[in-house]
Amino acid sequence: MEPTTSSLPHAPLPAYYRDEADHARYVRRIFDETAVDYDRIERAMAFGSGGWYRREALARAGLAAGDKVVDVGIGTGLLARQACDLIGEQGRLIGVDPSPGMLAQVDLPGVELRAGRAEELPCVTGEADFLSFGYAFRHVSDVDAALREFHRVLRPGGRLLILEISQPSSRLSRTLVKFYMRRVVPTLARLVARERGSAELWRYYWDTIETCIPPAQILQAMERAGFQQVQRHTELGVFSEYTAVRP
């Protein structure tokens, strides 16, 4: 059964896919095709600051040495790399992603990779002390199903961190961010990418940000899934850190 409109992370985008089944296929294809370019474009887009920010966000969310982490939507491993440094040799990290192309780009010794979707994680109940989900919330097919899975996979007392890009509150800031994400970043992608689809990926990236459900609804969905201490922290008015604890 397809999720209802309220459980979708954003409105359907017919410029990219026809229906929700086609949406899942589109997301997997575009990430498979552009995986070899992803890290290069991300570094150019964030001016090399992405790794520092990810590490700070993980520390703010309470990631500690020795933790067992499930990183959902691991992609090429940008967030997982910082997590591995924080958990150290006594910790363990499992990376989950539906894109074989992205998983093939992960170069992190000791990390266990599993193919899977956020809505149906290939993990046992209570397997994780900490679950991270970096910049992939907008790509799920069912917000409530994904959050229920996160709740299931975390042990009691386990911590959740969802990183996302949100629209700024002011009209001027929204206009500037939209111009940067919709015009500048795809241009950078065309300049540095090997694959033609990379510019399309970053246009799609902004379109999902622009149509994503608002932060208040994300927080409500986290509470519906059974999480407590649900909070949102923002950096620069754009970078949202959603945190919670599984009771």
Coordinates of C-alpha atoms in Angstrom, one line a residue:
M1 CA 0.0 0.0 0.0
E2 CA 1.4 3.4 -0.9
P3 CA 1.8 5.9 1.9
T4 CA -0.7 8.7 2.3
T5 CA 0.2 12.2 1.4
S6 CA 0.8 13.1 5.0
S7 CA 3.5 10.4 5.4
L8 CA 5.4 11.5 2.3
P9 CA 8.4 13.7 3.1
H10 CA 7.5 16.1 0.3
A11 CA 4.9 16.6 -2.4
P12 CA 5.3 14.4 -5.5
L13 CA 7.6 15.9 -8.2
P14 CA 6.3 14.9 -11.6
A15 CA 9.3 16.5 -13.3
Y16 CA 11.3 13.6 -12.0
Y17 CA 9.0 10.6 -11.5
R18 CA 5.4 9.6 -12.1
D19 CA 4.2 8.0 -8.8
E20 CA 5.6 6.8 -5.5
A21 CA 6.8 3.4 -7.0
D22 CA 8.6 5.4 -9.7
H23 CA 10.0 7.7 -7.1
A24 CA 11.9 4.9 -5.3
R25 CA 13.3 3.7 -8.7
Y26 CA 14.3 7.3 -9.6
V27 CA 16.1 7.9 -6.3
R28 CA 18.1 4.7 -6.6
R29 CA 19.0 5.3 -10.3
I30 CA 20.1 8.9 -9.8
F31 CA 22.3 8.1 -6.8
D32 CA 23.7 5.0 -8.6
E33 CA 24.7 7.1 -11.6
T34 CA 26.2 10.0 -9.7
A35 CA 27.9 8.2 -6.8
V36 CA 31.4 8.7 -8.3
D37 CA 30.9 12.5 -8.3
Y38 CA 29.1 12.9 -5.0
D39 CA 32.1 13.6 -2.7
R40 CA 33.8 15.9 -5.2
I41 CA 30.7 18.0 -5.6
E42 CA 29.9 18.1 -1.9
R43 CA 33.4 19.4 -1.1
A44 CA 33.0 22.2 -3.7
M45 CA 29.5 23.0 -2.5
A46 CA 30.4 23.2 1.2
F47 CA 33.8 24.8 0.6
G48 CA 35.4 21.9 2.4
S49 CA 33.5 22.5 5.7
G50 CA 31.2 19.5 5.5
G51 CA 33.3 17.1 7.5
W52 CA 33.8 19.6 10.4
Y53 CA 30.1 20.3 10.6
R54 CA 29.1 16.6 10.5
R55 CA 31.5 15.8 13.3
E56 CA 30.2 18.7 15.5
A57 CA 26.5 17.6 14.9
L58 CA 27.3 14.0 15.9
A59 CA 29.0 15.2 19.1
R60 CA 26.1 17.5 19.9
A61 CA 23.7 14.6 19.5
G62 CA 25.7 12.6 22.1
L63 CA 27.7 10.1 20.0
A64 CA 30.3 8.6 22.3
A65 CA 33.4 6.4 22.1
G66 CA 32.4 2.7 22.0
D67 CA 28.9 3.2 20.6
K68 CA 27.4 0.9 18.1
V69 CA 26.0 3.0 15.3
V70 CA 23.6 2.3 12.4
D71 CA 24.1 5.0 9.8
V72 CA 21.0 4.9 7.5
G73 CA 21.5 6.4 4.0
I74 CA 25.3 6.1 4.4
G75 CA 25.8 7.1 0.8
T76 CA 29.6 7.5 0.2
G77 CA 30.3 7.5 3.9
L78 CA 30.7 11.3 4.6
L79 CA 28.8 11.2 7.9
A80 CA 30.0 7.7 8.8
R81 CA 33.7 8.8 8.5
Q82 CA 33.2 11.4 11.2
A83 CA 31.2 8.9 13.3
C84 CA 34.0 6.3 13.1
D85 CA 36.5 8.9 14.5
L86 CA 34.2 9.6 17.4
I87 CA 33.4 6.0 18.4
G88 CA 37.0 4.8 18.1
E89 CA 38.3 1.3 17.8
Q90 CA 35.9 0.0 20.5
G91 CA 32.8 1.2 18.5
R92 CA 31.1 -0.4 15.6
L93 CA 29.4 1.1 12.6
I94 CA 26.8 -0.5 10.2
G95 CA 26.0 1.5 7.1
V96 CA 22.7 1.0 5.3
D97 CA 21.8 2.3 1.8
P98 CA 19.5 1.3 -1.1
S99 CA 22.0 2.4 -3.7
P100 CA 24.7 -0.1 -4.8
G101 CA 26.5 2.7 -6.5
M102 CA 26.8 4.7 -3.3
L103 CA 27.9 1.6 -1.2
A104 CA 30.6 0.9 -3.8
Q105 CA 32.2 4.3 -3.0
V106 CA 32.4 3.7 0.8
D107 CA 36.1 3.3 1.8
L108 CA 36.0 2.8 5.6
P109 CA 37.8 -0.2 6.9
G110 CA 35.8 -2.1 9.6
V111 CA 32.5 -0.7 8.6
E112 CA 29.8 -3.3 7.8
L113 CA 27.7 -2.4 4.7
R114 CA 24.1 -3.6 4.2
A115 CA 21.8 -2.9 1.3
G116 CA 18.4 -1.7 2.5
R117 CA 15.8 1.0 2.8
A118 CA 15.0 3.2 5.8
E119 CA 11.4 1.8 5.8
E120 CA 12.7 -1.7 6.2
L121 CA 16.1 -1.8 7.8
P122 CA 18.2 -5.0 7.6
C123 CA 18.9 -4.8 11.4
V124 CA 17.7 -6.7 14.4
T125 CA 15.6 -5.0 17.1
G126 CA 17.7 -3.0 19.6
E127 CA 20.9 -3.4 17.6
A128 CA 22.1 0.3 17.8
D129 CA 23.2 2.7 20.6
F130 CA 23.0 5.5 18.1
L131 CA 21.2 5.9 14.7
S132 CA 22.1 8.6 12.2
F133 CA 20.3 9.6 9.1
G134 CA 22.2 12.3 7.1
Y135 CA 20.5 14.4 4.4
A136 CA 18.4 11.5 3.2
F137 CA 15.1 12.2 5.0
R138 CA 13.6 13.8 1.8
H139 CA 14.3 10.6 -0.2
V140 CA 12.2 8.1 1.9
S141 CA 8.8 7.0 0.7
D142 CA 7.1 6.9 4.1
V143 CA 8.2 9.1 6.9
D144 CA 6.2 7.3 9.6
A145 CA 7.4 3.8 8.5
A146 CA 11.1 5.0 8.5
L147 CA 10.8 6.5 12.0
R148 CA 9.1 3.4 13.3
E149 CA 12.1 1.4 12.0
F150 CA 14.6 3.8 13.6
H151 CA 12.7 3.3 16.9
R152 CA 12.8 -0.5 16.6
V153 CA 16.5 -0.7 15.8
L154 CA 17.6 1.6 18.7
R155 CA 18.0 0.0 22.1
P156 CA 16.2 1.6 25.0
G157 CA 18.1 4.8 25.8
G158 CA 19.5 4.9 22.3
R159 CA 19.9 8.2 20.5
L160 CA 18.6 9.4 17.1
L161 CA 20.1 12.1 14.9
I162 CA 18.5 13.2 11.6
L163 CA 20.4 15.8 9.6
E164 CA 18.6 17.8 6.9
I165 CA 18.7 21.1 5.0
S166 CA 15.7 23.2 5.7
Q167 CA 14.4 26.4 4.1
P168 CA 15.4 29.5 5.9
S169 CA 12.6 31.4 7.6
S170 CA 13.2 34.8 5.9
R171 CA 12.2 35.4 2.3
L172 CA 15.5 37.0 1.4
S173 CA 17.5 34.0 2.8
R174 CA 15.2 31.6 1.0
T175 CA 15.8 33.4 -2.3
L176 CA 19.6 33.4 -1.8
V177 CA 19.7 29.7 -0.8
K178 CA 17.4 28.7 -3.7
F179 CA 19.6 30.6 -6.1
Y180 CA 22.7 28.9 -4.7
M181 CA 21.3 25.4 -4.7
R182 CA 19.2 25.6 -7.9
R183 CA 21.7 27.6 -10.0
V184 CA 25.2 27.7 -8.6
V185 CA 25.5 24.1 -7.3
P186 CA 24.3 22.4 -10.6
T187 CA 26.8 24.7 -12.5
L188 CA 29.6 23.5 -10.1
A189 CA 28.4 19.9 -10.7
R190 CA 28.7 20.3 -14.5
L191 CA 32.2 21.7 -14.1
V192 CA 33.6 19.0 -11.8
A193 CA 31.4 15.9 -12.5
R194 CA 32.1 12.9 -14.6
E195 CA 28.5 11.9 -15.0
R196 CA 25.9 14.0 -16.8
G197 CA 23.2 13.2 -14.2
S198 CA 25.1 14.9 -11.4
A199 CA 23.7 18.4 -12.2
E200 CA 20.2 16.9 -12.3
L201 CA 20.8 15.3 -8.8
W202 CA 21.6 18.7 -7.3
R203 CA 18.6 20.4 -8.9
Y204 CA 16.4 17.5 -7.5
Y205 CA 18.1 18.1 -4.2
W206 CA 16.8 21.6 -4.0
D207 CA 13.4 20.8 -5.3
T208 CA 12.9 18.2 -2.5
I209 CA 14.1 20.8 0.1
E210 CA 11.6 23.4 -1.2
T211 CA 8.6 21.0 -1.0
C212 CA 9.6 19.1 2.1
I213 CA 7.2 19.0 5.0
P214 CA 8.0 21.7 7.6
P215 CA 10.2 21.0 10.7
A216 CA 7.2 21.1 13.0
Q217 CA 5.7 18.1 11.2
I218 CA 9.0 16.2 11.3
L219 CA 9.1 16.7 15.1
Q220 CA 5.5 15.5 15.4
A221 CA 6.3 12.4 13.3
M222 CA 9.2 11.6 15.6
E223 CA 6.9 11.8 18.6
R224 CA 4.3 9.6 16.9
A225 CA 7.0 7.0 16.4
G226 CA 7.5 6.9 20.1
F227 CA 10.6 9.0 20.6
Q228 CA 11.1 11.3 23.6
Q229 CA 13.2 14.4 24.1
V230 CA 12.5 15.4 20.5
Q231 CA 14.3 18.5 19.6
R232 CA 15.5 20.6 16.6
H233 CA 18.7 22.5 16.5
T234 CA 19.7 24.7 13.6
E235 CA 22.9 26.1 12.3
L236 CA 23.0 29.1 9.9
G237 CA 19.2 28.9 9.7
V238 CA 19.6 26.1 7.1
F239 CA 21.1 23.0 8.7
S240 CA 18.6 21.2 10.9
E241 CA 19.6 18.7 13.5
Y242 CA 16.7 16.6 14.7
T243 CA 17.5 14.6 17.9
A244 CA 15.6 12.3 20.1
V245 CA 15.9 9.4 22.5
R246 CA 14.2 6.0 22.4
P247 CA 12.6 5.4 25.8

